[in-house]
CSV table of C-alpha atoms in Angstrom, one decimal:
chain,number,residue,atom,x,y,z
A,22,MET,CA,17.5,-91.1,6.4
A,23,ARG,CA,14.2,-90.1,5.2
A,24,HIS,CA,14.0,-86.7,3.9
A,25,ARG,CA,10.6,-87.0,6.3
A,26,ASP,CA,12.7,-87.9,9.1
A,27,ARG,CA,15.4,-84.9,8.9
A,28,LEU,CA,12.2,-82.5,8.9
A,29,MET,CA,11.5,-83.8,12.3
A,30,ILE,CA,15.7,-84.1,14.0
A,31,VAL,CA,15.8,-80.3,13.1
A,32,PRO,CA,13.2,-78.8,15.6
A,33,VAL,CA,13.8,-81.0,18.1
A,34,VAL,CA,17.5,-80.7,17.9
A,35,LEU,CA,17.5,-76.6,17.9
A,36,CYS,CA,15.0,-76.9,21.0
A,37,THR,CA,17.5,-79.1,23.3
A,38,LEU,CA,20.3,-77.1,22.9
A,39,LEU,CA,18.1,-73.6,23.7
A,40,GLY,CA,16.5,-75.3,26.1
A,41,ALA,CA,13.4,-75.0,25.3
A,42,PRO,CA,10.7,-77.9,24.9
A,43,ALA,CA,10.0,-78.7,21.5
A,44,SER,CA,6.3,-78.7,22.0
A,45,ALA,CA,6.9,-75.0,22.6
A,46,ALA,CA,8.7,-74.7,19.4
A,47,ALA,CA,6.2,-76.8,17.3
A,48,ALA,CA,3.4,-74.4,18.8
A,49,GLY,CA,5.5,-71.7,17.8
A,50,GLU,CA,6.0,-68.0,18.6
A,51,PRO,CA,4.6,-65.3,16.2
A,52,LYS,CA,7.3,-65.3,13.0
A,53,PRO,CA,9.1,-62.4,12.6
A,54,SER,CA,6.9,-60.6,9.9
A,55,ALA,CA,4.1,-60.6,12.2
A,56,VAL,CA,6.4,-59.3,15.0
A,57,ALA,CA,6.9,-56.5,12.4
A,58,ALA,CA,3.5,-55.9,10.9
A,59,ALA,CA,2.5,-55.4,15.1
A,60,LEU,CA,5.1,-52.6,15.5
A,61,GLN,CA,4.3,-50.6,12.2
A,62,PRO,CA,1.9,-48.9,13.5
A,63,VAL,CA,3.6,-47.6,16.6
A,64,LEU,CA,6.1,-46.6,14.1
A,65,ASP,CA,3.7,-44.8,12.1
A,66,GLN,CA,2.2,-42.5,14.3
A,67,PRO,CA,3.8,-39.2,14.4
A,68,GLU,CA,5.4,-37.4,17.6
A,69,PRO,CA,3.4,-35.2,18.8
A,70,PRO,CA,5.2,-31.9,19.5
A,71,LEU,CA,5.7,-30.9,22.5
A,72,PRO,CA,3.4,-27.5,24.1
A,73,ASP,CA,5.1,-24.8,23.7
A,74,GLN,CA,7.0,-23.0,26.8
A,75,PRO,CA,5.3,-20.2,27.7
A,76,ALA,CA,8.1,-16.5,27.5
A,77,LEU,CA,8.9,-15.6,30.8
A,78,PRO,CA,8.0,-12.6,31.9
A,79,VAL,CA,11.0,-9.4,32.8
A,80,LEU,CA,9.9,-8.3,36.0
A,81,ASP,CA,10.2,-4.5,37.2
A,82,ARG,CA,13.0,-4.7,39.7
A,83,PRO,CA,11.2,-2.4,43.0
A,84,ALA,CA,12.7,1.3,43.5
A,85,PRO,CA,14.2,1.5,46.7
A,86,LEU,CA,11.8,1.6,49.6
A,87,ALA,CA,13.3,5.3,51.1
A,88,PRO,CA,15.7,8.1,50.3
A,89,SER,CA,19.3,8.1,51.2
A,90,ALA,CA,20.7,9.9,54.5
A,91,ASP,CA,22.3,12.5,52.6
A,92,GLN,CA,18.7,13.3,51.0
A,93,PRO,CA,16.2,15.4,53.2
A,94,ALA,CA,12.6,14.1,53.7
A,95,PRO,CA,10.0,15.0,51.6
A,96,PRO,CA,6.4,16.3,52.7
A,97,VAL,CA,4.7,13.8,53.6
A,98,ALA,CA,1.9,13.9,50.9
A,99,VAL,CA,4.7,13.7,48.1
A,100,GLU,CA,6.4,10.8,50.2
A,101,VAL,CA,2.2,9.1,50.0
A,102,ALA,CA,1.7,9.5,46.6
A,103,ARG,CA,5.9,8.1,45.8
A,104,LEU,CA,4.2,5.4,47.8
A,105,PHE,CA,1.4,5.0,45.6
A,106,SER,CA,3.2,4.7,43.0
A,107,GLU,CA,5.4,1.9,44.4
A,108,ALA,CA,2.6,0.2,45.5
A,109,ALA,CA,1.0,-0.2,42.3
A,110,LYS,CA,4.4,-1.1,40.4
A,111,ALA,CA,5.1,-3.5,42.6
A,112,THR,CA,1.6,-4.8,42.5
A,113,ALA,CA,1.2,-5.0,38.8
A,114,ALA,CA,4.9,-6.7,39.2
A,115,TYR,CA,3.7,-9.5,42.1
A,116,GLU,CA,0.0,-10.2,39.3
A,117,ARG,CA,2.4,-10.6,36.6
A,118,SER,CA,4.9,-13.4,38.9
A,119,ARG,CA,2.0,-14.8,40.0
A,120,ARG,CA,0.2,-14.8,36.2
A,121,ALA,CA,3.3,-16.6,34.7
A,122,ALA,CA,3.7,-18.7,37.7
A,123,ASP,CA,0.1,-20.5,37.0
A,124,VAL,CA,1.0,-21.2,33.4
A,125,GLN,CA,4.1,-22.3,34.0
A,126,ARG,CA,2.4,-24.9,37.2
A,127,VAL,CA,-0.1,-25.5,33.9
A,128,VAL,CA,2.5,-26.6,31.4
A,129,ALA,CA,4.7,-28.2,34.1
A,130,GLU,CA,1.7,-30.9,35.2
A,131,ASN,CA,1.1,-31.4,31.1
A,132,LEU,CA,4.3,-32.3,30.7
A,133,GLN,CA,4.4,-34.5,33.9
A,134,SER,CA,0.9,-36.0,32.6
A,135,ARG,CA,2.8,-36.4,28.2
A,136,LEU,CA,5.5,-38.5,30.7
A,137,ALA,CA,3.7,-40.6,32.3
A,138,GLU,CA,1.6,-42.1,29.3
A,139,ARG,CA,5.4,-41.7,27.4
A,140,LYS,CA,6.7,-44.3,29.9
A,141,ALA,CA,3.5,-46.3,30.1
A,142,GLU,CA,3.8,-46.6,26.1
A,143,LEU,CA,7.3,-47.4,26.4
A,144,ALA,CA,6.8,-50.2,29.1
A,145,ALA,CA,4.3,-51.4,27.0
A,146,ILE,CA,6.3,-51.7,23.5
A,147,HIS,CA,9.3,-52.9,26.0
A,148,ASP,CA,6.7,-55.8,26.4
A,149,SER,CA,6.1,-56.2,22.8
A,150,ILE,CA,10.0,-56.5,22.3
A,151,GLY,CA,10.2,-59.1,24.8
A,152,GLY,CA,8.1,-61.3,22.6
A,153,VAL,CA,10.6,-60.6,19.7
A,154,ALA,CA,13.8,-61.4,21.5
A,155,ARG,CA,12.3,-64.4,23.4
A,156,GLU,CA,11.7,-65.0,19.6
A,157,GLN,CA,14.7,-64.5,17.9
A,158,TYR,CA,16.2,-66.7,20.6
A,159,ARG,CA,14.1,-69.7,20.7
A,160,THR,CA,15.4,-69.2,16.5
A,161,GLY,CA,18.7,-66.8,16.2
A,162,GLY,CA,22.2,-67.5,16.0
A,163,SER,CA,23.7,-69.8,13.9
A,164,LEU,CA,21.0,-72.1,14.5
A,165,ALA,CA,18.6,-70.1,12.8
A,166,HIS,CA,21.2,-69.9,9.9
A,167,ALA,CA,22.0,-73.6,9.9
A,168,ALA,CA,17.9,-74.1,10.2
A,169,ARG,CA,17.1,-72.1,7.0
A,170,LEU,CA,19.8,-74.2,5.3
A,171,LEU,CA,18.6,-77.5,5.9
A,172,LEU,CA,14.7,-76.4,6.1
A,173,ALA,CA,14.5,-73.8,2.8
A,174,ASP,CA,12.8,-75.5,0.2
A,175,ASN,CA,14.4,-72.9,-2.6
A,176,PRO,CA,16.6,-70.0,-2.5
A,177,ASP,CA,14.3,-67.2,-3.1
A,178,ALA,CA,12.2,-69.2,0.4
A,179,LEU,CA,15.9,-68.3,2.3
A,180,LEU,CA,16.2,-65.4,0.8
A,181,ARG,CA,12.5,-64.0,2.4
A,182,GLY,CA,13.5,-65.7,5.6
A,183,TYR,CA,17.0,-63.4,5.9
A,184,SER,CA,14.8,-60.4,4.4
A,185,VAL,CA,12.2,-61.0,7.4
A,186,ALA,CA,14.4,-61.0,10.1
A,187,ALA,CA,16.4,-58.0,9.1
A,188,LYS,CA,13.0,-55.7,8.7
A,189,THR,CA,12.2,-56.5,12.0
A,190,GLU,CA,15.6,-56.1,13.9
A,191,ARG,CA,15.5,-52.9,12.0
A,192,ALA,CA,11.9,-52.3,13.3
A,193,VAL,CA,13.2,-53.2,17.0
A,194,ASN,CA,16.0,-50.7,17.1
A,195,LEU,CA,14.0,-48.0,15.4
A,196,LEU,CA,11.8,-48.2,18.4
A,197,LEU,CA,13.7,-48.7,20.7
A,198,GLU,CA,15.5,-45.2,19.6
A,199,ARG,CA,12.3,-43.4,18.6
A,200,ALA,CA,10.9,-44.6,22.2
A,201,SER,CA,14.4,-43.5,24.5
A,202,LEU,CA,14.2,-40.3,22.4
A,203,ALA,CA,10.8,-39.2,22.8
A,204,GLU,CA,11.0,-40.0,26.7
A,205,ARG,CA,14.5,-38.4,26.9
A,206,ARG,CA,12.5,-34.6,25.4
A,207,LEU,CA,9.5,-35.4,27.7
A,208,GLY,CA,11.8,-35.3,31.0
A,209,ARG,CA,13.9,-32.4,30.1
A,210,ALA,CA,11.1,-30.5,28.6
A,211,GLU,CA,9.2,-31.2,32.4
A,212,GLN,CA,12.5,-30.7,34.5
A,213,LYS,CA,12.8,-26.6,32.4
A,214,ALA,CA,8.8,-26.5,33.3
A,215,GLN,CA,9.4,-27.6,36.9
A,216,ALA,CA,12.7,-25.4,37.2
A,217,ALA,CA,10.7,-22.8,35.9
A,218,TRP,CA,7.6,-23.1,38.0
A,219,ARG,CA,9.8,-22.6,41.2
A,220,ASN,CA,11.4,-20.0,40.3
A,221,LEU,CA,9.5,-17.8,39.2
A,222,ALA,CA,7.2,-18.8,42.6
A,223,THR,CA,10.5,-18.1,44.1
A,224,ARG,CA,10.3,-14.5,43.1
A,225,GLN,CA,6.8,-13.8,43.9
A,226,ALA,CA,7.8,-14.7,47.1
A,227,GLN,CA,9.8,-12.5,47.5
A,228,LEU,CA,7.7,-9.7,45.5
A,229,ALA,CA,5.1,-10.4,47.9
A,230,VAL,CA,7.6,-9.3,50.5
A,231,VAL,CA,8.4,-6.3,48.9
A,232,LYS,CA,5.1,-5.6,48.6
A,233,ARG,CA,4.1,-6.0,52.0
A,234,GLY,CA,7.0,-3.2,53.0
A,235,ILE,CA,5.6,-0.9,50.7
A,236,GLU,CA,2.2,-1.2,51.9
A,237,ALA,CA,3.1,-0.9,55.7
A,238,LYS,CA,4.8,2.0,54.7
A,239,LEU,CA,2.5,4.4,52.6
A,240,GLU,CA,-0.2,3.0,56.0
A,241,THR,CA,2.2,5.3,58.4
A,242,ALA,CA,2.7,7.8,55.8
A,243,GLN,CA,-0.8,8.1,55.3
A,244,TRP,CA,-2.3,8.5,58.6
A,245,GLN,CA,0.7,10.9,59.3
A,246,LEU,CA,-0.6,12.7,56.1
A,247,GLN,CA,-4.2,12.2,57.3
A,248,GLY,CA,-3.2,14.2,60.5
A,249,GLU,CA,-1.6,17.3,59.1
A,250,ALA,CA,-5.3,17.3,57.0
A,251,ASP,CA,-6.8,17.2,60.5
A,252,ALA,CA,-4.6,19.3,62.5
A,253,SER,CA,-5.3,22.5,59.7
A,254,VAL,CA,-9.0,21.7,59.2
A,255,ALA,CA,-8.9,22.5,63.4
A,256,ALA,CA,-7.0,25.7,63.1
A,257,GLY,CA,-9.1,26.9,59.9
A,258,ALA,CA,-5.7,27.4,57.5
A,259,CYS,CA,-4.8,25.5,54.9
A,260,ALA,CA,-1.1,24.7,54.5
A,261,GLY,CA,-1.3,25.8,51.3
A,262,ALA,CA,-0.1,23.2,47.6
A,263,VAL,CA,2.0,20.8,47.5
A,264,ARG,CA,3.8,20.6,44.2
A,265,LEU,CA,3.5,17.1,43.1
A,266,GLU,CA,5.0,15.0,39.8
A,267,GLN,CA,1.9,15.3,37.5
A,268,PRO,CA,1.7,12.5,35.3
A,269,GLU,CA,1.5,12.8,31.9
A,270,LEU,CA,-1.2,14.2,29.8
A,271,PRO,CA,-1.3,13.2,26.2
A,272,GLU,CA,-2.6,15.8,23.5
A,273,GLY,CA,-6.2,14.8,22.2
A,274,GLY,CA,-6.9,13.1,25.5
A,275,PRO,CA,-10.7,12.7,26.6
A,276,GLU,CA,-12.6,15.6,27.6
A,277,TRP,CA,-13.9,14.7,31.1
A,278,VAL,CA,-12.6,11.8,33.1
A,279,ALA,CA,-13.4,10.3,36.3
A,280,PRO,CA,-11.7,12.3,39.4
A,281,VAL,CA,-10.3,9.1,40.3
A,282,GLU,CA,-8.9,6.0,38.9
A,283,ASP,CA,-9.5,3.1,41.1
A,284,TYR,CA,-11.9,3.1,43.2
A,285,SER,CA,-15.1,1.5,44.7
A,286,LEU,CA,-18.6,4.0,45.0
A,287,SER,CA,-20.4,3.8,48.0
A,288,ALA,CA,-22.9,6.8,49.0
A,289,GLY,CA,-25.6,7.9,46.2
A,290,PHE,CA,-26.3,11.0,45.1
A,291,ASP,CA,-29.4,12.3,47.1
A,292,SER,CA,-29.0,9.1,49.7
A,293,VAL,CA,-30.8,9.2,53.5
A,294,GLY,CA,-28.2,8.8,56.5
A,295,GLU,CA,-27.6,9.8,59.7
A,296,ARG,CA,-24.7,11.4,58.5
A,297,TRP,CA,-26.7,14.3,56.7
A,298,ALA,CA,-28.6,17.1,57.8
A,299,ARG,CA,-31.2,16.5,54.8
A,300,ARG,CA,-30.0,14.7,52.1
A,301,HIS,CA,-26.5,13.4,50.9
A,302,THR,CA,-25.7,15.9,48.1
A,303,GLY,CA,-22.7,14.1,45.7
A,304,GLN,CA,-21.0,10.9,45.2
A,305,ASP,CA,-18.5,9.2,47.7
A,306,PHE,CA,-15.9,7.3,45.9
A,307,ALA,CA,-13.9,5.0,48.0
A,308,VAL,CA,-10.1,5.3,47.8
A,309,GLY,CA,-7.3,5.1,50.6
A,310,ILE,CA,-6.0,7.7,51.7
A,311,GLY,CA,-3.3,9.8,49.6
A,312,ALA,CA,-4.8,8.7,46.4
A,313,PRO,CA,-4.5,11.9,43.7
A,314,VAL,CA,-7.4,13.0,42.8
A,315,ARG,CA,-7.9,14.8,39.8
A,316,SER,CA,-10.2,17.4,37.8
A,317,ILE,CA,-12.9,15.9,35.8
A,318,GLY,CA,-12.1,17.9,33.1
A,319,ALA,CA,-10.1,21.6,31.8
A,320,GLY,CA,-11.1,24.7,34.7
A,321,ARG,CA,-10.5,27.0,37.1
A,322,VAL,CA,-9.9,26.7,40.6
A,323,VAL,CA,-12.3,28.9,42.6
A,324,SER,CA,-11.7,28.1,45.8
A,325,VAL,CA,-9.5,25.6,47.6
A,326,SER,CA,-11.1,26.0,52.0
A,327,CYS,CA,-10.4,23.9,54.8
A,328,GLY,CA,-12.9,23.6,57.6
A,329,GLY,CA,-16.3,23.4,58.7
A,330,GLY,CA,-18.0,19.9,57.5
A,331,PHE,CA,-16.2,18.6,54.7
A,332,GLY,CA,-13.1,19.5,55.7
A,333,ILE,CA,-10.4,20.2,52.8
A,334,GLU,CA,-12.4,21.2,49.9
A,335,VAL,CA,-11.3,22.4,46.3
A,336,VAL,CA,-13.6,24.0,44.0
A,337,VAL,CA,-13.2,24.0,40.4
A,338,GLU,CA,-15.0,26.2,37.1
A,339,HIS,CA,-15.6,24.3,34.4
A,340,PRO,CA,-16.9,26.1,30.2
A,341,GLY,CA,-20.8,25.5,30.3
A,342,GLY,CA,-21.5,26.7,33.6
A,343,TYR,CA,-20.2,23.6,35.5
A,344,TYR,CA,-18.2,23.1,38.9
A,345,SER,CA,-17.2,20.4,39.9
A,346,GLN,CA,-16.0,20.2,44.3
A,347,TYR,CA,-13.6,17.3,45.6
A,348,ALA,CA,-13.9,17.0,49.6
A,349,HIS,CA,-12.8,15.7,52.7
A,350,LEU,CA,-9.3,15.8,50.7
A,351,ALA,CA,-5.8,15.4,53.2
A,352,ALA,CA,-4.0,17.1,51.0
A,353,VAL,CA,-3.9,19.9,47.8
A,354,THR,CA,-1.9,20.8,45.2
A,355,VAL,CA,-3.1,23.9,42.9
A,356,ASP,CA,-3.7,26.9,44.4
A,357,GLN,CA,-7.1,29.5,44.2
A,358,GLY,CA,-6.9,31.0,41.0
A,359,GLU,CA,-5.0,28.5,39.1
A,360,ARG,CA,-5.8,27.1,35.9
A,361,VAL,CA,-6.0,23.2,35.5
A,362,ARG,CA,-6.0,20.4,32.7
A,363,THR,CA,-8.2,17.4,32.4
A,364,GLY,CA,-6.8,14.8,34.7
A,365,GLN,CA,-4.4,17.0,36.1
A,366,TRP,CA,-3.9,16.2,40.4
A,367,ILE,CA,-5.5,18.6,42.9
A,368,GLY,CA,-5.4,16.7,45.7
A,369,GLN,CA,-4.7,13.3,47.5
A,370,ALA,CA,-8.0,11.9,49.4
A,371,GLY,CA,-8.4,11.7,53.1
A,372,THR,CA,-10.7,11.4,55.8
A,373,SER,CA,-10.7,15.7,56.6
A,374,GLY,CA,-13.6,17.0,57.7
A,375,ASN,CA,-17.1,15.3,58.6
A,376,SER,CA,-16.4,11.9,57.6
A,377,THR,CA,-15.9,8.1,59.1
A,378,GLY,CA,-13.4,7.0,56.9
A,379,PRO,CA,-11.2,7.9,53.8
A,380,HIS,CA,-13.0,8.7,50.5
A,381,LEU,CA,-13.2,11.2,48.4
A,382,HIS,CA,-16.5,13.2,48.6
A,383,PHE,CA,-17.5,14.8,44.8
A,384,GLU,CA,-20.1,17.0,43.0
A,385,VAL,CA,-21.3,18.4,40.4
A,386,ARG,CA,-23.1,21.4,40.7
A,387,LEU,CA,-24.7,24.6,38.8
A,388,THR,CA,-23.0,26.8,40.9
A,389,PRO,CA,-20.0,27.3,43.3
A,390,TYR,CA,-22.2,26.7,46.4
A,391,LEU,CA,-23.4,23.7,48.0
A,392,GLY,CA,-27.4,23.2,47.0
A,393,SER,CA,-26.9,23.4,43.6
A,394,GLY,CA,-25.6,20.0,42.5
A,395,VAL,CA,-27.4,17.5,39.5
A,396,GLU,CA,-26.8,13.9,40.3
A,397,PRO,CA,-23.3,13.3,39.1
A,398,LEU,CA,-22.5,9.8,38.0
A,399,ALA,CA,-25.7,10.6,35.2
A,400,TRP,CA,-24.1,14.0,34.6
A,401,LEU,CA,-20.6,11.8,34.2
A,402,ARG,CA,-22.2,9.0,32.0
A,403,GLU,CA,-23.5,11.3,29.9
A,404,HIS,CA,-19.6,13.6,29.0
A,405,GLY,CA,-18.3,9.8,27.8
A,406,VAL,CA,-16.6,8.8,31.4
A,407,PRO,CA,-17.4,5.4,32.2
A,408,VAL,CA,-18.5,4.9,36.1
């Protein structure tokens, strides 16, 4: 048999034994070297890093909502102040949990998107590997070795064929390993993010329940406090100072502060309305009943009174010839003649006297008496207070 005839017989034998038509083998699939070259760019791409997992917040445990059974109930003003503090802490914890849940939700959604992309890439890789596998099936096994021996023109060509096949096999195995590892990493990260998101959402729901419970107790105590204030105004006699636990006032702090912390501005100075005989003599700060009212600066309490249109009110004298007035209070925490520091709580806001809703009526005066007021917001801003 001539050498030319022998070359034509080998592909036919191989295709017959492998169950493939000779024409397909003759047409040929991509050579192992071409497949390896096609897969190499995928292998060369660095694995993108997973997004950083945000640190989960340490949430405060809410304090008990009420004193224990063996302790006497505190004065209503003290209970309102305590509940105000607890409500603020519960709100802060709720907001931290909400923000953390929002961040974790975004992380989980990003990981879900990355995982979907990785699965799509893995499916494409499997398609490429399928082509390589089919090629190896058609040209693999001991028949491939026999074919290389029969067809090789020289030993160098035979070794090159083995080298290309080995490189292709290593590329396929490495590609499978890296793709599977990346998918597993993303899957674990996505599960972790989803679990953290669910835990934070559960914690947020629990904090919402605690927050609503505190607010309900606070509302009940607020109106009880206002009832006591209305009784004092009707009698024209103040119940006396209720001593609250004062906030820490650092040395070297600002000389002047706003009379309340969390507020909305309502009726302004010199405005006209049906509630006033002439014009409004101060600035109203809308706050809840029992909200702490603080002295805008250091000074001396010149009067504490109950009754009349201002209800329960406090007037403080300051250095430089200025006076500040705080009216429509629900309770006072200072006595006449007492020295006060900047930011010290001197009372609790309410709606006593000629008032249609909870707020603080605040004035800056040139004398202790009504009618000597100046525009309070402008005065505060001139003294470095942002209002």
